[in-house]
């Protein structure tokens, strides 16, 4: 165990430059889930349930390969990858205590994932959410990454929607809202591509702490914007919270990780630079 720990720390230090063992330890201590998708759908590490479940389209149970959901043996950002070949109603998800641990006050966390996709070429009509965090009702809170449905090129967004009556008191269609009316970070030109991997991290900090709550989106280790000055109050049941993957997504996904706090910008840069991905933290 000591030899493996030393090797992982050495790899981390080499990959990220002038950082310290304390940085490695802090990231490792905060990690709650890591799915490398190297030959299996289930998480390689989890504080709770490691199983990737399926729901929707008449499908349920543990994830398994199909015409639309596959595991590539190589060609991932690190080893293999998850490949969704076409839009479908099936939703893979992780659940249960230990993974996200929703709290009624001051709930924080981060999600890291690598994506390989050309949105304007690969996605079918409609919204696409590569990552969602959902509870028992979307009207009680909703966190998601999204590609818009109508613009060309499609806009990429990170949104934290609190209780419906807070963010949408007039019951306005999401697509018809102005940018200022939507609690989100939006990027109009992101270099996603079929030929390169793009690293996406989003953080949420102090959800259920009123207007103290914030969220930040990072692309390839760099901050793209911040959700702030919103009352980010949710109303979820803790045992219903799920991390949902590939809602209408068509493309590749790799090295998914969840942390139990909002990572700092420095830490996001360090995660982005890991030579072997999140495996270097384990």
Short mmCIF file of N, CA, C and O in Angstrom, two decimals, residues 2-16 19-22 24-25 28 280-282:
data_model
loop_
_atom_site.label_atom_id
_atom_site.label_comp_id
_atom_site.label_asym_id
_atom_site.label_seq_id
_atom_site.Cartn_x
_atom_site.Cartn_y
_atom_site.Cartn_z
N UNK A 2 1.97 1.25 0.83
CA UNK A 2 2.84 2.42 0.87
C UNK A 2 3.53 2.64 -0.47
O UNK A 2 3.69 3.77 -0.91
N UNK A 3 3.95 1.54 -1.12
CA UNK A 3 4.59 1.67 -2.42
C UNK A 3 3.63 2.26 -3.44
O UNK A 3 4.00 3.12 -4.24
N UNK A 4 2.38 1.80 -3.44
CA UNK A 4 1.40 2.32 -4.39
C UNK A 4 1.11 3.79 -4.12
O UNK A 4 1.01 4.60 -5.04
N UNK A 5 0.98 4.14 -2.84
CA UNK A 5 0.72 5.53 -2.48
C UNK A 5 1.86 6.42 -2.95
O UNK A 5 1.66 7.48 -3.53
N UNK A 6 3.11 5.97 -2.73
CA UNK A 6 4.27 6.75 -3.16
C UNK A 6 4.28 6.93 -4.66
O UNK A 6 4.53 8.02 -5.17
N UNK A 7 3.96 5.86 -5.39
CA UNK A 7 3.96 5.95 -6.86
C UNK A 7 2.91 6.92 -7.34
O UNK A 7 3.14 7.71 -8.26
N UNK A 8 1.72 6.87 -6.73
CA UNK A 8 0.65 7.78 -7.15
C UNK A 8 1.01 9.23 -6.84
O UNK A 8 0.76 10.12 -7.65
N UNK A 9 1.60 9.48 -5.69
CA UNK A 9 2.00 10.84 -5.33
C UNK A 9 3.06 11.34 -6.29
O UNK A 9 3.02 12.47 -6.77
N UNK A 10 4.04 10.47 -6.61
CA UNK A 10 5.10 10.88 -7.52
C UNK A 10 4.54 11.21 -8.89
O UNK A 10 4.93 12.20 -9.51
N UNK A 11 3.62 10.39 -9.38
CA UNK A 11 2.99 10.65 -10.68
C UNK A 11 2.25 11.98 -10.65
O UNK A 11 2.33 12.78 -11.58
N UNK A 12 1.52 12.22 -9.56
CA UNK A 12 0.75 13.46 -9.44
C UNK A 12 1.68 14.67 -9.45
O UNK A 12 1.44 15.66 -10.15
N UNK A 13 2.76 14.59 -8.68
CA UNK A 13 3.68 15.71 -8.61
C UNK A 13 4.34 15.98 -9.96
O UNK A 13 4.49 17.13 -10.37
N UNK A 14 4.69 14.93 -10.67
CA UNK A 14 5.31 15.09 -11.98
C UNK A 14 4.35 15.73 -12.96
O UNK A 14 4.72 16.59 -13.76
N UNK A 15 3.07 15.33 -12.88
CA UNK A 15 2.08 15.79 -13.86
C UNK A 15 1.66 17.22 -13.61
O UNK A 15 1.32 17.94 -14.55
N UNK A 16 1.64 17.65 -12.38
CA UNK A 16 1.03 18.94 -12.07
C UNK A 16 2.04 19.99 -11.65
O UNK A 16 1.66 21.13 -11.39
N UNK A 19 3.35 21.16 -6.73
CA UNK A 19 2.31 20.95 -5.73
C UNK A 19 2.90 20.07 -4.64
O UNK A 19 4.01 19.57 -4.74
N UNK A 20 2.13 19.87 -3.58
CA UNK A 20 2.63 19.17 -2.43
C UNK A 20 1.78 17.94 -2.14
O UNK A 20 0.64 17.84 -2.61
N UNK A 21 2.35 17.04 -1.36
CA UNK A 21 1.62 15.83 -1.01
C UNK A 21 0.30 16.16 -0.33
O UNK A 21 -0.67 15.40 -0.45
N UNK A 22 0.25 17.28 0.36
CA UNK A 22 -1.00 17.68 1.02
C UNK A 22 -2.11 17.92 0.01
O UNK A 22 -3.29 17.64 0.28
N UNK A 24 -2.47 16.30 -2.84
CA UNK A 24 -2.91 14.98 -3.24
C UNK A 24 -3.82 14.38 -2.18
O UNK A 24 -4.89 13.84 -2.47
N UNK A 25 -3.40 14.49 -0.93
CA UNK A 25 -4.18 13.92 0.17
C UNK A 25 -5.55 14.57 0.27
O UNK A 25 -6.56 13.90 0.51
N UNK A 28 -7.71 13.28 -2.59
CA UNK A 28 -8.05 11.88 -2.37
C UNK A 28 -9.11 11.75 -1.28
O UNK A 28 -10.05 10.95 -1.40
N UNK A 280 -4.75 8.35 -10.40
CA UNK A 280 -3.57 8.82 -9.68
C UNK A 280 -3.89 9.29 -8.27
O UNK A 280 -2.98 9.50 -7.47
N UNK A 281 -5.17 9.47 -7.96
CA UNK A 281 -5.57 9.89 -6.63
C UNK A 281 -5.96 8.71 -5.75
O UNK A 281 -6.21 8.89 -4.56
N UNK A 282 -6.04 7.53 -6.32
CA UNK A 282 -6.58 6.39 -5.57
C UNK A 282 -5.47 5.44 -5.13
O UNK A 282 -4.41 5.42 -5.67
#
